[in-house]
């Protein structure tokens, strides 16, 4: 059940997703990275759409694009709607982009009614969520949350350009990065619409879902050490084969994560010395662990560690897991979740599916400065970070209706509260 105009509005949003996909550094796929010429170009195009939606635009010192419309009096704290416009290499058209363009569309639909809202309405297009260029994700939203790190200025891209040089070339002043930070009292909350990037909504036959929390990942580098020896001359009792041991570790990682309803992935594995006629003496691998709750994730990490040690000890191998990244999970705000639920319910899905996000999002960083909530839109077969990312016109239409209704529910509860 969608409003009469929703399909027309959704068509406009999807056409704009296509238009932004054309602003790409890659002739064969979509690729738009932080502080690039394509980043400047999409900000320019999106700013024109924000302007048309009645928003006053500005770009902050982290390259994030903002649009604002005052509420019933000037200077009220803002409800911010948004997502990101940067992409992974060989990306789809909707990851992040759909959230920004839906936010602009909701602002446009609210039109003159926005001046009755008990808050200002802002739309943000974050500049760097994926971390494709400088291998550090969430730079744009971290700057907004006041969590910019000085060491980021010296990070380099593949061609050796620093973040500092790229920012200056983009027309930003690194000395003024602090100005991108928003103060908690300026903000009421943050709502992000995003494609699910997983298959759960599709499996449940739902167009939309309410996000309960965003998982924080822990990542490790693993090393299994055995002994490299001649493949022909070394009988089995004498072998300390690091690759066979690591393979058992990989299987244990999958088994334990499944048993505990978490997610753990070995995405990279390399055997050394890597000769066809040499028993591998060393294996290096990556490990990424996620769960709905940090405590459960940490328990899973402990179980993986014990299993890895046990499996390797039985083969005369040693194993080390070194932590290289740890992010805290973020819980979506209860009141904002209720507004998102009410928004979806207004479209006819009385009891919306609730799910936790296995993927990271800008909302994680923004949560440090204001309450956040998210609305997921079904994507075909859960495919994302790939060119064949797909959403349907009908789902985008119902998403716009729900997003707008959620904003109006925040206004209602804010008035009543
Ligand atoms: Zn995204």
Short mmCIF file of C-alpha atoms and ligand atoms in Angstrom, two decimals:
data_model
loop_
_atom_site.label_atom_id
_atom_site.label_comp_id
_atom_site.label_asym_id
_atom_site.label_seq_id
_atom_site.Cartn_x
_atom_site.Cartn_y
_atom_site.Cartn_z
CA UNK A 1 0.00 0.00 0.00
CA UNK A 2 1.64 3.20 -1.15
CA UNK A 3 0.46 6.77 -1.59
CA UNK A 4 -0.68 7.95 -5.04
CA UNK A 5 2.41 10.00 -5.67
CA UNK A 6 4.87 7.49 -4.21
CA UNK A 7 5.55 5.62 -7.43
CA UNK A 8 6.23 8.87 -9.27
CA UNK A 9 8.53 10.02 -6.48
CA UNK A 10 10.28 6.64 -6.36
CA UNK A 11 10.84 6.82 -10.13
CA UNK A 12 12.54 10.19 -9.63
CA UNK A 13 14.74 8.75 -6.87
CA UNK A 14 15.76 5.77 -9.03
CA UNK A 15 16.45 8.00 -12.03
CA UNK A 16 18.68 10.11 -9.82
CA UNK A 17 20.49 6.98 -8.58
CA UNK A 18 21.19 6.22 -12.24
CA UNK A 19 22.34 9.79 -12.88
CA UNK A 20 24.81 9.63 -9.97
CA UNK A 21 26.08 6.21 -11.13
CA UNK A 22 27.22 7.96 -14.31
CA UNK A 23 29.46 10.22 -12.18
CA UNK A 24 32.15 7.61 -11.79
CA UNK A 25 35.91 7.30 -12.10
CA UNK A 26 35.48 3.90 -13.72
CA UNK A 27 34.33 3.55 -17.32
CA UNK A 28 33.07 0.00 -16.67
CA UNK A 29 31.55 0.17 -13.17
CA UNK A 30 30.69 2.72 -10.48
CA UNK A 31 33.55 4.07 -8.39
CA UNK A 32 33.45 7.33 -6.47
CA UNK A 33 35.94 7.90 -3.72
CA UNK A 34 36.56 10.49 -1.03
CA UNK A 35 37.83 13.93 -2.11
CA UNK A 36 37.95 13.00 -5.82
CA UNK A 37 36.73 14.96 -8.84
CA UNK A 38 33.70 12.61 -8.90
CA UNK A 39 33.01 13.42 -5.25
CA UNK A 40 32.97 17.15 -6.09
CA UNK A 41 30.70 16.49 -9.05
CA UNK A 42 28.09 14.41 -7.14
CA UNK A 43 28.04 16.98 -4.34
CA UNK A 44 27.29 19.64 -6.95
CA UNK A 45 24.49 17.60 -8.53
CA UNK A 46 22.97 16.59 -5.19
CA UNK A 47 23.20 20.18 -3.94
CA UNK A 48 21.06 21.29 -6.89
CA UNK A 49 18.46 18.65 -5.94
CA UNK A 50 18.57 19.77 -2.30
CA UNK A 51 18.09 23.35 -3.41
CA UNK A 52 15.11 22.33 -5.50
CA UNK A 53 13.68 20.55 -2.42
CA UNK A 54 13.76 23.85 -0.52
CA UNK A 55 16.94 23.19 1.45
CA UNK A 56 19.77 25.68 2.00
CA UNK A 57 23.00 23.88 1.17
CA UNK A 58 26.60 23.99 2.38
CA UNK A 59 29.66 21.73 2.24
CA UNK A 60 31.51 21.22 5.52
CA UNK A 61 35.27 20.95 6.03
CA UNK A 62 35.16 17.15 5.69
CA UNK A 63 33.54 17.31 2.25
CA UNK A 64 30.07 16.33 3.55
CA UNK A 65 27.17 18.05 1.79
CA UNK A 66 24.35 19.42 3.95
CA UNK A 67 20.92 20.90 3.25
CA UNK A 68 18.74 22.56 5.86
CA UNK A 69 15.21 23.85 6.12
CA UNK A 70 14.19 25.72 9.25
CA UNK A 71 11.24 24.46 11.27
CA UNK A 72 8.53 26.56 12.91
CA UNK A 73 11.17 29.00 14.15
CA UNK A 74 14.76 29.53 13.00
CA UNK A 75 17.64 27.89 14.83
CA UNK A 76 15.85 24.84 16.25
CA UNK A 77 17.83 21.60 16.73
CA UNK A 78 17.78 19.49 13.58
CA UNK A 79 16.47 16.07 12.73
CA UNK A 80 19.06 14.86 10.22
CA UNK A 81 18.24 12.43 7.41
CA UNK A 82 21.02 11.01 5.29
CA UNK A 83 23.62 8.47 4.22
CA UNK A 84 26.72 8.50 1.98
CA UNK A 85 27.52 9.19 -1.69
CA UNK A 86 30.93 7.49 -1.89
CA UNK A 87 31.26 3.92 -3.15
CA UNK A 88 33.41 0.82 -3.09
CA UNK A 89 35.24 -0.10 -6.32
CA UNK A 90 32.93 -1.69 -8.92
CA UNK A 91 29.94 -0.65 -6.82
CA UNK A 92 26.19 -0.80 -7.22
CA UNK A 93 23.88 2.20 -7.54
CA UNK A 94 22.07 2.18 -4.21
CA UNK A 95 24.41 1.54 -1.26
CA UNK A 96 24.29 4.88 0.56
CA UNK A 97 23.03 6.76 -2.49
CA UNK A 98 19.43 5.55 -2.06
CA UNK A 99 19.44 6.88 1.51
CA UNK A 100 20.65 10.34 0.49
CA UNK A 101 18.27 10.67 -2.45
CA UNK A 102 15.32 9.36 -0.40
CA UNK A 103 16.13 11.92 2.28
CA UNK A 104 16.12 14.72 -0.32
CA UNK A 105 12.82 13.37 -1.67
CA UNK A 106 11.25 13.30 1.81
CA UNK A 107 12.34 16.92 2.33
CA UNK A 108 10.80 17.82 -1.02
CA UNK A 109 7.54 16.00 -0.20
CA UNK A 110 7.26 17.73 3.17
CA UNK A 111 7.61 21.02 1.28
CA UNK A 112 5.89 23.89 3.01
CA UNK A 113 4.73 21.57 5.81
CA UNK A 114 8.36 21.58 6.99
CA UNK A 115 7.87 25.07 8.39
CA UNK A 116 5.41 23.62 10.93
CA UNK A 117 7.88 21.07 12.26
CA UNK A 118 9.09 21.43 15.85
CA UNK A 119 12.66 20.96 14.58
CA UNK A 120 14.78 21.97 11.62
CA UNK A 121 15.07 19.34 8.91
CA UNK A 122 18.55 18.60 7.58
CA UNK A 123 19.77 16.23 4.90
CA UNK A 124 23.38 15.06 4.86
CA UNK A 125 25.37 13.31 2.14
CA UNK A 126 28.43 11.90 3.87
CA UNK A 127 31.68 12.07 1.96
CA UNK A 128 33.44 8.91 3.08
CA UNK A 129 31.71 5.88 4.52
CA UNK A 130 33.41 3.06 2.63
CA UNK A 131 37.04 4.05 3.14
CA UNK A 132 37.88 2.95 -0.41
CA UNK A 133 40.54 5.57 -1.13
CA UNK A 134 42.38 5.94 2.18
CA UNK A 135 41.51 2.59 3.83
CA UNK A 136 39.81 4.29 6.76
CA UNK A 137 36.03 4.07 6.79
CA UNK A 138 33.57 6.66 8.17
CA UNK A 139 35.87 9.69 7.80
CA UNK A 140 32.99 12.01 6.86
CA UNK A 141 30.62 11.03 9.65
CA UNK A 142 33.45 10.82 12.18
CA UNK A 143 34.31 14.47 11.48
CA UNK A 144 30.66 15.38 12.10
CA UNK A 145 30.73 13.45 15.38
CA UNK A 146 33.85 15.38 16.45
CA UNK A 147 35.92 12.20 16.22
CA UNK A 148 38.35 13.22 13.47
CA UNK A 149 41.83 11.81 14.11
CA UNK A 150 44.86 13.97 13.38
CA UNK A 151 46.81 10.95 12.06
CA UNK A 152 44.28 10.59 9.22
CA UNK A 153 45.78 13.64 7.49
CA UNK A 154 48.93 11.66 6.68
CA UNK A 155 47.20 8.56 5.32
CA UNK A 156 47.86 8.06 1.64
CA UNK A 157 45.94 6.61 -1.29
CA UNK A 158 47.42 4.14 -3.78
CA UNK A 159 49.20 6.94 -5.65
CA UNK A 160 50.77 8.40 -2.49
CA UNK A 161 48.47 11.43 -2.17
CA UNK A 162 47.78 12.28 1.47
CA UNK A 163 44.34 13.05 2.89
CA UNK A 164 45.68 16.54 3.61
CA UNK A 165 46.73 17.16 0.00
CA UNK A 166 43.46 15.70 -1.32
CA UNK A 167 41.42 17.88 1.05
CA UNK A 168 43.30 21.01 -0.04
CA UNK A 169 42.84 20.12 -3.72
CA UNK A 170 39.11 19.70 -2.97
CA UNK A 171 39.07 23.28 -1.64
CA UNK A 172 38.92 22.38 2.06
CA UNK A 173 41.05 23.83 4.85
CA UNK A 174 42.50 21.07 7.06
CA UNK A 175 43.07 23.59 9.87
CA UNK A 176 39.30 24.08 10.04
CA UNK A 177 38.26 20.38 10.22
CA UNK A 178 36.88 21.01 13.73
CA UNK A 179 34.16 23.17 12.17
CA UNK A 180 32.62 20.03 10.64
CA UNK A 181 31.79 18.74 14.14
CA UNK A 182 28.19 19.19 15.23
CA UNK A 183 27.32 19.86 18.85
CA UNK A 184 24.75 17.52 20.49
CA UNK A 185 22.49 20.49 21.33
CA UNK A 186 22.21 21.37 17.60
CA UNK A 187 20.76 17.95 16.82
CA UNK A 188 17.60 16.06 17.66
CA UNK A 189 18.55 12.78 16.02
CA UNK A 190 19.62 11.03 12.83
CA UNK A 191 17.54 8.76 10.60
CA UNK A 192 19.19 6.73 7.85
CA UNK A 193 17.48 4.73 5.12
CA UNK A 194 19.77 2.11 3.58
CA UNK A 195 19.50 -1.04 1.50
CA UNK A 196 19.72 -4.13 3.69
CA UNK A 197 22.81 -5.63 2.00
CA UNK A 198 21.54 -9.03 3.13
CA UNK A 199 18.68 -11.42 2.28
CA UNK A 200 16.55 -11.35 5.43
CA UNK A 201 13.82 -8.95 4.28
CA UNK A 202 13.49 -10.84 1.02
CA UNK A 203 13.23 -14.16 2.88
CA UNK A 204 10.54 -12.68 5.15
CA UNK A 205 8.69 -11.19 2.14
CA UNK A 206 8.94 -7.66 3.59
CA UNK A 207 9.87 -4.47 1.77
CA UNK A 208 11.16 -2.68 4.87
CA UNK A 209 12.68 -3.40 8.26
CA UNK A 210 13.56 -1.61 11.50
CA UNK A 211 17.22 -1.78 12.49
CA UNK A 212 17.78 -2.54 16.18
CA UNK A 213 21.55 -2.25 16.30
CA UNK A 214 24.60 -1.96 14.10
CA UNK A 215 27.22 -4.58 14.82
CA UNK A 216 30.77 -3.51 15.49
CA UNK A 217 33.36 -5.81 13.93
CA UNK A 218 36.56 -7.12 15.52
CA UNK A 219 39.29 -8.05 13.07
CA UNK A 220 42.40 -10.13 13.57
CA UNK A 221 45.47 -11.24 11.71
CA UNK A 222 46.12 -14.92 12.35
CA UNK A 223 49.42 -16.80 12.00
CA UNK A 224 49.78 -20.56 12.11
CA UNK A 225 53.41 -21.64 12.39
CA UNK A 226 54.61 -25.15 11.53
CA UNK A 227 57.66 -26.34 9.62
CA UNK A 228 58.41 -26.11 5.89
CA UNK A 229 59.83 -29.40 4.57
CA UNK A 230 60.15 -31.42 1.41
CA UNK A 231 56.70 -32.51 0.20
CA UNK A 232 57.97 -35.85 -1.06
CA UNK A 233 60.50 -36.70 1.60
CA UNK A 234 58.53 -35.89 4.76
CA UNK A 235 56.26 -38.70 6.01
CA UNK A 236 52.99 -37.73 7.71
CA UNK A 237 54.10 -38.38 11.30
CA UNK A 238 56.93 -35.87 10.77
CA UNK A 239 54.86 -33.14 9.15
CA UNK A 240 53.82 -29.93 10.86
CA UNK A 241 51.68 -28.63 8.00
CA UNK A 242 50.53 -25.09 8.78
CA UNK A 243 47.99 -25.04 5.94
CA UNK A 244 46.16 -28.18 7.04
CA UNK A 245 46.06 -26.74 10.57
CA UNK A 246 44.80 -23.38 9.31
CA UNK A 247 42.15 -25.19 7.28
CA UNK A 248 40.85 -26.83 10.44
CA UNK A 249 40.82 -23.40 12.09
CA UNK A 250 38.73 -22.02 9.20
CA UNK A 251 36.20 -24.85 9.63
CA UNK A 252 36.08 -24.24 13.40
CA UNK A 253 35.45 -20.52 12.79
CA UNK A 254 32.41 -21.34 10.66
CA UNK A 255 31.09 -24.02 13.03
CA UNK A 256 31.39 -21.86 16.16
CA UNK A 257 29.82 -18.80 14.52
CA UNK A 258 26.87 -20.86 13.27
CA UNK A 259 26.38 -22.51 16.67
CA UNK A 260 26.30 -19.12 18.39
CA UNK A 261 24.28 -17.26 15.76
CA UNK A 262 27.14 -14.85 15.11
CA UNK A 263 29.07 -14.14 11.93
CA UNK A 264 32.77 -14.89 11.52
CA UNK A 265 34.71 -14.88 8.28
CA UNK A 266 38.17 -15.79 7.11
CA UNK A 267 38.41 -13.63 4.00
CA UNK A 268 42.07 -14.02 3.18
CA UNK A 269 44.54 -16.84 3.67
CA UNK A 270 48.07 -17.26 2.35
CA UNK A 271 50.48 -20.18 2.68
CA UNK A 272 54.27 -19.78 2.80
CA UNK A 273 56.70 -20.45 1.28
CA UNK A 274 54.06 -21.32 -1.35
CA UNK A 275 56.01 -23.95 -3.27
CA UNK A 276 54.15 -26.80 -4.97
CA UNK A 277 56.60 -29.32 -3.51
CA UNK A 278 56.94 -27.82 -0.01
CA UNK A 279 54.89 -28.61 3.10
CA UNK A 280 53.62 -25.14 4.14
CA UNK A 281 55.48 -23.88 7.21
CA UNK A 282 53.48 -20.71 7.78
CA UNK A 283 49.97 -19.49 7.07
CA UNK A 284 48.67 -15.97 7.53
CA UNK A 285 44.94 -15.32 7.53
CA UNK A 286 42.37 -12.66 8.36
CA UNK A 287 39.44 -13.05 10.73
CA UNK A 288 36.37 -10.77 10.96
CA UNK A 289 33.86 -11.40 13.79
CA UNK A 290 30.44 -9.75 14.29
CA UNK A 291 27.38 -10.29 16.46
CA UNK A 292 24.27 -8.38 17.50
CA UNK A 293 25.73 -7.74 20.95
CA UNK A 294 29.38 -6.94 21.66
CA UNK A 295 29.45 -9.32 24.64
CA UNK A 296 28.30 -12.25 22.47
CA UNK A 297 30.83 -11.31 19.81
CA UNK A 298 33.60 -11.25 22.39
CA UNK A 299 32.54 -14.67 23.70
CA UNK A 300 32.65 -15.98 20.13
CA UNK A 301 36.17 -14.56 19.69
CA UNK A 302 37.21 -16.39 22.87
CA UNK A 303 35.73 -19.66 21.62
CA UNK A 304 37.48 -19.28 18.26
CA UNK A 305 40.77 -18.59 20.00
CA UNK A 306 40.50 -21.72 22.20
CA UNK A 307 39.45 -23.91 19.28
CA UNK A 308 42.31 -22.60 17.13
CA UNK A 309 44.85 -23.32 19.88
CA UNK A 310 43.45 -26.81 20.44
CA UNK A 311 43.38 -27.73 16.75
CA UNK A 312 46.91 -26.43 16.18
CA UNK A 313 48.40 -27.94 19.34
CA UNK A 314 47.15 -31.38 18.22
CA UNK A 315 49.23 -30.94 15.05
CA UNK A 316 52.34 -29.57 16.72
CA UNK A 317 51.62 -26.07 15.38
CA UNK A 318 51.40 -22.72 17.13
CA UNK A 319 48.75 -20.12 16.39
CA UNK A 320 48.54 -16.40 17.16
CA UNK A 321 45.57 -14.08 16.68
CA UNK A 322 46.49 -10.39 16.73
CA UNK A 323 43.68 -7.85 16.91
CA UNK A 324 43.96 -5.15 14.23
CA UNK A 325 40.55 -3.46 14.46
CA UNK A 326 37.76 -3.22 17.00
CA UNK A 327 34.56 -1.18 16.75
CA UNK A 328 31.86 -1.01 19.38
CA UNK A 329 28.37 -1.95 18.24
CA UNK A 330 25.75 0.79 18.35
CA UNK A 331 22.17 0.39 19.55
CA UNK A 332 19.52 2.34 17.71
CA UNK A 333 17.61 4.79 19.89
CA UNK A 334 14.37 3.30 21.30
CA UNK A 335 12.20 6.37 20.64
CA UNK A 336 13.51 6.80 17.09
CA UNK A 337 13.03 3.05 16.47
CA UNK A 338 9.39 3.51 17.52
CA UNK A 339 9.05 6.33 14.98
CA UNK A 340 10.58 4.17 12.23
CA UNK A 341 8.21 1.34 13.25
CA UNK A 342 5.25 3.74 13.14
CA UNK A 343 6.42 4.97 9.72
CA UNK A 344 6.52 1.44 8.31
CA UNK A 345 3.21 0.55 10.02
CA UNK A 346 1.61 3.53 8.27
CA UNK A 347 2.35 1.80 4.95
CA UNK A 348 0.35 -1.28 5.97
CA UNK A 349 3.00 -3.56 7.54
CA UNK A 350 1.56 -3.55 11.07
CA UNK A 351 4.42 -5.48 12.66
CA UNK A 352 7.61 -4.60 10.82
CA UNK A 353 10.53 -7.00 10.86
CA UNK A 354 13.26 -6.00 13.30
CA UNK A 355 16.82 -6.90 12.43
CA UNK A 356 20.38 -5.98 13.40
CA UNK A 357 22.77 -4.66 10.82
CA UNK A 358 25.69 -6.94 10.03
CA UNK A 359 27.28 -4.15 7.99
CA UNK A 360 28.69 -0.87 9.30
CA UNK A 361 26.99 2.46 8.54
CA UNK A 362 27.46 6.21 9.03
CA UNK A 363 24.90 5.98 11.85
CA UNK A 364 27.57 4.21 13.95
CA UNK A 365 29.77 7.30 13.94
CA UNK A 366 26.87 9.76 14.23
CA UNK A 367 25.61 7.92 17.35
CA UNK A 368 28.48 9.51 19.29
CA UNK A 369 26.81 12.91 18.95
CA UNK A 370 23.04 12.28 18.62
CA UNK A 371 20.50 9.39 18.84
CA UNK A 372 20.27 7.34 15.63
CA UNK A 373 17.87 4.91 13.97
CA UNK A 374 17.78 3.14 10.62
CA UNK A 375 15.28 1.84 8.13
CA UNK A 376 16.30 -0.98 5.78
CA UNK A 377 14.93 -1.46 2.26
CA UNK A 378 14.92 -4.93 0.71
CA UNK A 379 17.51 -5.55 -2.02
CA UNK A 380 17.37 -8.40 -4.47
CA UNK A 381 19.06 -11.56 -3.21
CA UNK A 382 20.84 -9.44 -0.59
CA UNK A 383 23.45 -8.46 -3.19
CA UNK A 384 25.51 -5.35 -2.38
CA UNK A 385 29.03 -3.98 -2.97
CA UNK A 386 28.58 -5.36 -6.49
CA UNK A 387 27.33 -3.91 -9.79
CA UNK A 388 24.09 -5.93 -9.75
CA UNK A 389 22.74 -4.36 -6.57
CA UNK A 390 18.97 -4.07 -7.21
CA UNK A 391 15.88 -2.59 -5.56
CA UNK A 392 12.31 -2.43 -6.89
CA UNK A 393 10.32 0.68 -7.70
CA UNK A 394 7.53 -0.53 -5.40
CA UNK A 395 9.91 -1.01 -2.45
CA UNK A 396 11.45 2.43 -2.91
CA UNK A 397 7.94 3.92 -3.10
CA UNK A 398 6.85 2.29 0.16
CA UNK A 399 10.22 3.26 1.66
CA UNK A 400 9.60 6.93 0.87
CA UNK A 401 6.14 6.78 2.44
CA UNK A 402 7.53 5.10 5.56
CA UNK A 403 10.49 7.50 5.80
CA UNK A 404 8.22 10.54 5.55
CA UNK A 405 5.75 9.04 8.07
CA UNK A 406 8.65 8.34 10.45
CA UNK A 407 9.73 12.00 10.30
CA UNK A 408 6.15 13.10 11.01
CA UNK A 409 6.01 10.63 13.91
CA UNK A 410 9.21 12.15 15.37
CA UNK A 411 7.49 15.56 15.06
CA UNK A 412 4.36 14.27 16.79
CA UNK A 413 6.18 12.58 19.67
CA UNK A 414 8.46 15.58 20.03
CA UNK A 415 5.42 17.85 20.40
CA UNK A 416 3.73 15.47 22.84
CA UNK A 417 6.92 14.80 24.77
ZN1 LIG B 1 26.45 2.08 2.72
#
